[in-house]
Amino acid sequence: MAKSPREQIERLRDEIRRHDRLYYVQAAPEISDREYDKLMARLRHLEAEHPEWMSPDSPSQRVGGEPIDGFEHVTHALPMLSVDNTYDEAQLREFDERVRKQLGGEPYRYVVDPKVDGVAVAVTYDKGLLTLAATRGDGVTGDDVTHNVRTIRSVPLRLTGDDVPDLLDVRGEVYWPTESFRQFNEQRLAAGDPVFANPRNATAGTLKQLDPNKVADRGLRFVAHGFGRVEPLPVDSAFELLGRFEAW
């Protein structure tokens, strides 16, 4: 029995989301770029024929629309604190001693992950749908960069799983992988344009582009390592929550 156009649209969306995850998150693509482009072209064709079934979380809606006039300010529901640093073993041991004292002898373990040099961003999901992305700013107020973060393929427009919280404020870094940055600079050099000095500053400048179409081809990525509000909170430790991030 032939599937209805709506069923075909949903099937294509699910298939493209799966391939996005395989390529951008798991680094294990199953199909070629050409095959992927064919899937996307078919989806866009069906959505154009049936605009009543268009959805903001469709993979076809990552890039599009007119440039915005400017950035709105966003107040974070919970402050985004900056990450402290140290280059001194003694300071690290002092930190551990403070943790030990404050826990009053309770056993504890640390979660350690690599520091990615990018731009701190909070991404908010309401009932599994991406509704807001904002820079850290001064920790209390940041800039609404949703239109640009939607173009980043490693950021899902819709979370997957049966235990997705009603509200998820996931925090992490938007960064420019070294190889993608190098290739983009080579293109600028060949065109006679000035090259970018370093990936971190270039990432910050890219997120401030008013036209999302100019962001989409730069190959930015996102890595989640923290959180603000999570309602309901399904786990008891940061390590467990990071595991849920991976699944969602």
Tab-separated table of C-alpha atoms in Angstrom:
chain	number	residue	atom	x	y	z
A	1	MET	CA	0.000	0.000	0.000
A	2	ALA	CA	1.433	3.348	-1.061
A	3	LYS	CA	2.215	5.784	1.721
A	4	SER	CA	0.402	9.108	1.852
A	5	PRO	CA	2.402	12.306	1.225
A	6	ARG	CA	2.265	13.118	4.923
A	7	GLU	CA	3.641	9.692	5.828
A	8	GLN	CA	6.393	10.130	3.237
A	9	ILE	CA	7.303	13.527	4.727
A	10	GLU	CA	7.555	12.122	8.259
A	11	ARG	CA	9.566	9.125	7.056
A	12	LEU	CA	12.007	11.382	5.210
A	13	ARG	CA	12.371	13.674	8.204
A	14	ASP	CA	13.149	10.751	10.495
A	15	GLU	CA	15.618	9.296	8.002
A	16	ILE	CA	17.451	12.611	7.528
A	17	ARG	CA	17.605	13.184	11.306
A	18	ARG	CA	19.163	9.737	11.694
A	19	HIS	CA	21.773	10.473	9.025
A	20	ASP	CA	22.530	13.862	10.616
A	21	ARG	CA	23.216	12.134	13.917
A	22	LEU	CA	25.375	9.466	12.271
A	23	TYR	CA	27.441	12.058	10.403
A	24	TYR	CA	27.709	14.999	12.790
A	25	VAL	CA	27.556	13.298	16.192
A	26	GLN	CA	28.788	9.725	15.782
A	27	ALA	CA	31.161	10.322	12.825
A	28	ALA	CA	29.816	7.147	11.209
A	29	PRO	CA	27.994	8.129	7.992
A	30	GLU	CA	26.094	5.426	6.115
A	31	ILE	CA	25.366	7.246	2.858
A	32	SER	CA	27.177	9.598	0.494
A	33	ASP	CA	26.634	13.351	0.358
A	34	ARG	CA	24.902	12.887	-2.988
A	35	GLU	CA	22.430	10.361	-1.524
A	36	TYR	CA	21.808	12.682	1.416
A	37	ASP	CA	21.133	15.610	-0.916
A	38	LYS	CA	18.599	13.500	-2.797
A	39	LEU	CA	16.715	12.757	0.419
A	40	MET	CA	16.674	16.443	1.318
A	41	ALA	CA	15.532	17.462	-2.170
A	42	ARG	CA	12.674	14.962	-2.001
A	43	LEU	CA	11.625	16.272	1.417
A	44	ARG	CA	11.655	19.894	0.246
A	45	HIS	CA	9.637	18.978	-2.832
A	46	LEU	CA	6.932	17.275	-0.762
A	47	GLU	CA	6.844	20.100	1.786
A	48	ALA	CA	6.477	22.649	-1.017
A	49	GLU	CA	3.542	20.669	-2.391
A	50	HIS	CA	1.979	20.377	1.089
A	51	PRO	CA	2.834	23.558	3.047
A	52	GLU	CA	0.108	22.742	5.564
A	53	TRP	CA	2.390	20.023	6.936
A	54	MET	CA	5.445	22.244	7.316
A	55	SER	CA	7.068	22.017	10.760
A	56	PRO	CA	9.797	24.220	12.330
A	57	ASP	CA	11.707	21.127	13.453
A	58	SER	CA	11.941	19.729	9.914
A	59	PRO	CA	15.548	19.194	8.736
A	60	SER	CA	14.686	21.355	5.732
A	61	GLN	CA	14.225	24.373	8.006
A	62	ARG	CA	17.769	24.651	9.346
A	63	VAL	CA	18.585	27.468	6.944
A	64	GLY	CA	16.219	29.878	5.303
A	65	GLY	CA	14.400	33.130	5.621
A	66	GLU	CA	15.608	36.679	5.415
A	67	PRO	CA	18.481	38.165	7.429
A	68	ILE	CA	17.419	39.638	10.763
A	69	ASP	CA	17.757	43.311	11.674
A	70	GLY	CA	19.609	42.770	14.938
A	71	PHE	CA	19.954	40.626	18.049
A	72	GLU	CA	17.448	40.546	20.880
A	73	HIS	CA	18.746	40.309	24.435
A	74	VAL	CA	17.856	37.198	26.463
A	75	THR	CA	17.863	36.836	30.247
A	76	HIS	CA	19.085	33.386	31.284
A	77	ALA	CA	16.711	31.501	33.586
A	78	LEU	CA	19.788	30.513	35.595
A	79	PRO	CA	23.046	32.510	35.328
A	80	MET	CA	25.709	31.131	32.980
A	81	LEU	CA	28.832	31.268	35.109
A	82	SER	CA	32.233	31.429	33.477
A	83	VAL	CA	34.689	28.546	33.765
A	84	ASP	CA	37.602	29.191	36.110
A	85	ASN	CA	41.072	27.940	35.227
A	86	THR	CA	44.399	27.108	36.809
A	87	TYR	CA	47.885	26.134	35.706
A	88	ASP	CA	49.032	25.261	39.223
A	89	GLU	CA	48.779	21.832	40.858
A	90	ALA	CA	48.633	23.401	44.323
A	91	GLN	CA	45.525	25.404	43.358
A	92	LEU	CA	43.888	22.250	42.037
A	93	ARG	CA	44.573	20.484	45.329
A	94	GLU	CA	43.176	23.462	47.259
A	95	PHE	CA	40.011	23.221	45.166
A	96	ASP	CA	39.709	19.536	46.001
A	97	GLU	CA	40.175	20.302	49.692
A	98	ARG	CA	37.313	22.824	49.628
A	99	VAL	CA	35.079	20.256	47.932
A	100	ARG	CA	36.011	17.650	50.544
A	101	LYS	CA	35.210	19.975	53.449
A	102	GLN	CA	31.905	21.167	52.009
A	103	LEU	CA	30.747	17.580	51.462
A	104	GLY	CA	31.483	16.739	55.095
A	105	GLY	CA	33.184	13.442	54.368
A	106	GLU	CA	30.694	12.108	51.824
A	107	PRO	CA	32.314	10.135	48.994
A	108	TYR	CA	32.568	11.930	45.653
A	109	ARG	CA	33.950	11.581	42.153
A	110	TYR	CA	34.769	14.137	39.461
A	111	VAL	CA	33.469	14.272	35.908
A	112	VAL	CA	36.306	15.433	33.638
A	113	ASP	CA	35.955	16.362	29.984
A	114	PRO	CA	38.117	18.143	27.394
A	115	LYS	CA	37.969	21.939	27.270
A	116	VAL	CA	36.778	23.045	23.857
A	117	ASP	CA	37.817	26.580	22.923
A	118	GLY	CA	34.658	28.095	21.521
A	119	VAL	CA	31.755	30.355	22.425
A	120	ALA	CA	29.531	29.492	25.402
A	121	VAL	CA	25.906	29.024	24.354
A	122	ALA	CA	22.708	27.882	26.084
A	123	VAL	CA	20.214	25.949	23.958
A	124	THR	CA	16.652	25.588	25.240
A	125	TYR	CA	14.240	22.797	24.300
A	126	ASP	CA	10.542	23.044	25.145
A	127	LYS	CA	8.915	19.611	25.071
A	128	GLY	CA	11.772	18.411	22.883
A	129	LEU	CA	11.706	21.245	20.323
A	130	LEU	CA	14.520	23.789	20.005
A	131	THR	CA	13.014	27.162	20.903
A	132	LEU	CA	15.970	29.361	21.882
A	133	ALA	CA	19.758	29.580	21.672
A	134	ALA	CA	21.612	32.394	23.442
A	135	THR	CA	25.223	33.399	24.036
A	136	ARG	CA	26.541	33.615	27.597
A	137	GLY	CA	26.992	37.386	27.399
A	138	ASP	CA	27.667	38.735	30.885
A	139	GLY	CA	26.324	35.544	32.457
A	140	VAL	CA	22.896	37.026	33.173
A	141	THR	CA	21.973	38.435	29.746
A	142	GLY	CA	23.068	37.162	26.347
A	143	ASP	CA	22.163	37.547	22.679
A	144	ASP	CA	19.474	35.502	20.956
A	145	VAL	CA	21.375	33.590	18.248
A	146	THR	CA	18.710	30.959	17.588
A	147	HIS	CA	18.578	31.686	13.852
A	148	ASN	CA	22.303	30.873	13.540
A	149	VAL	CA	22.498	27.923	15.926
A	150	ARG	CA	19.704	26.210	13.988
A	151	THR	CA	22.157	25.923	11.070
A	152	ILE	CA	24.630	23.852	13.143
A	153	ARG	CA	24.092	20.229	12.178
A	154	SER	CA	25.260	18.785	15.494
A	155	VAL	CA	22.440	20.676	17.260
A	156	PRO	CA	19.205	18.696	16.889
A	157	LEU	CA	16.085	20.705	16.097
A	158	ARG	CA	14.095	18.037	17.954
A	159	LEU	CA	15.297	15.715	20.704
A	160	THR	CA	14.791	11.972	20.469
A	161	GLY	CA	13.730	9.465	23.122
A	162	ASP	CA	10.808	8.667	25.403
A	163	ASP	CA	12.219	10.418	28.487
A	164	VAL	CA	12.863	13.894	27.061
A	165	PRO	CA	12.181	16.490	29.797
A	166	ASP	CA	9.496	19.143	29.378
A	167	LEU	CA	12.193	21.818	29.656
A	168	LEU	CA	15.887	21.369	28.912
A	169	ASP	CA	18.450	24.162	29.081
A	170	VAL	CA	21.615	22.508	27.767
A	171	ARG	CA	24.874	24.446	27.829
A	172	GLY	CA	28.063	24.001	25.916
A	173	GLU	CA	30.412	25.466	23.341
A	174	VAL	CA	29.938	26.346	19.714
A	175	TYR	CA	33.321	25.854	18.056
A	176	TRP	CA	34.959	25.716	14.645
A	177	PRO	CA	36.836	22.432	14.040
A	178	THR	CA	40.441	23.066	13.016
A	179	GLU	CA	40.231	21.382	9.620
A	180	SER	CA	37.017	23.170	8.614
A	181	PHE	CA	38.530	26.464	9.774
A	182	ARG	CA	41.694	25.847	7.718
A	183	GLN	CA	39.697	25.031	4.583
A	184	PHE	CA	37.548	28.133	4.965
A	185	ASN	CA	40.632	30.326	5.354
A	186	GLU	CA	42.109	28.783	2.213
A	187	GLN	CA	38.961	29.721	0.304
A	188	ARG	CA	39.169	33.293	1.585
A	189	LEU	CA	42.827	33.500	0.639
A	190	ALA	CA	42.102	32.256	-2.874
A	191	ALA	CA	39.365	34.867	-3.209
A	192	GLY	CA	41.696	37.628	-2.072
A	193	ASP	CA	39.855	38.142	1.223
A	194	PRO	CA	41.607	38.573	4.601
A	195	VAL	CA	41.874	35.327	6.588
A	196	PHE	CA	40.596	34.823	10.134
A	197	ALA	CA	43.213	34.889	12.884
A	198	ASN	CA	41.946	32.001	15.052
A	199	PRO	CA	38.931	29.670	15.270
A	200	ARG	CA	37.565	30.980	18.575
A	201	ASN	CA	37.298	34.628	17.536
A	202	ALA	CA	36.020	33.591	14.121
A	203	THR	CA	33.316	31.487	15.795
A	204	ALA	CA	32.188	34.449	17.877
A	205	GLY	CA	32.035	36.614	14.758
A	206	THR	CA	30.146	33.942	12.838
A	207	LEU	CA	27.452	33.684	15.515
A	208	LYS	CA	26.919	37.449	15.179
A	209	GLN	CA	26.170	37.200	11.465
A	210	LEU	CA	22.725	38.610	10.718
A	211	ASP	CA	22.253	36.295	7.738
A	212	PRO	CA	22.048	32.597	8.737
A	213	ASN	CA	22.847	31.533	5.173
A	214	LYS	CA	26.377	32.861	5.730
A	215	VAL	CA	26.722	30.714	8.847
A	216	ALA	CA	25.552	27.418	7.401
A	217	ASP	CA	28.584	26.745	5.183
A	218	ARG	CA	31.242	27.343	7.840
A	219	GLY	CA	30.987	23.942	9.510
A	220	LEU	CA	30.523	25.031	13.130
A	221	ARG	CA	29.884	22.333	15.740
A	222	PHE	CA	28.374	22.230	19.235
A	223	VAL	CA	29.453	20.190	22.256
A	224	ALA	CA	27.256	19.983	25.370
A	225	HIS	CA	28.935	19.850	28.775
A	226	GLY	CA	26.591	21.582	31.224
A	227	PHE	CA	23.026	22.492	32.002
A	228	GLY	CA	20.726	25.093	33.519
A	229	ARG	CA	17.082	24.253	34.129
A	230	VAL	CA	16.000	20.662	33.507
A	231	GLU	CA	12.362	19.959	34.385
A	232	PRO	CA	11.796	17.267	35.413
A	233	LEU	CA	15.354	16.223	36.240
A	234	PRO	CA	15.477	12.481	35.467
A	235	VAL	CA	18.829	11.587	37.114
A	236	ASP	CA	20.841	12.162	40.290
A	237	SER	CA	24.288	12.990	38.919
A	238	ALA	CA	25.935	15.145	36.280
A	239	PHE	CA	27.549	12.045	34.747
A	240	GLU	CA	24.150	10.399	34.229
A	241	LEU	CA	22.764	13.593	32.739
A	242	LEU	CA	25.617	13.780	30.215
A	243	GLY	CA	24.662	10.246	29.169
A	244	ARG	CA	21.095	11.411	28.611
A	245	PHE	CA	22.385	14.332	26.535
A	246	GLU	CA	24.059	11.832	24.233
A	247	ALA	CA	20.852	9.818	23.882
A	248	TRP	CA	18.578	12.838	23.396
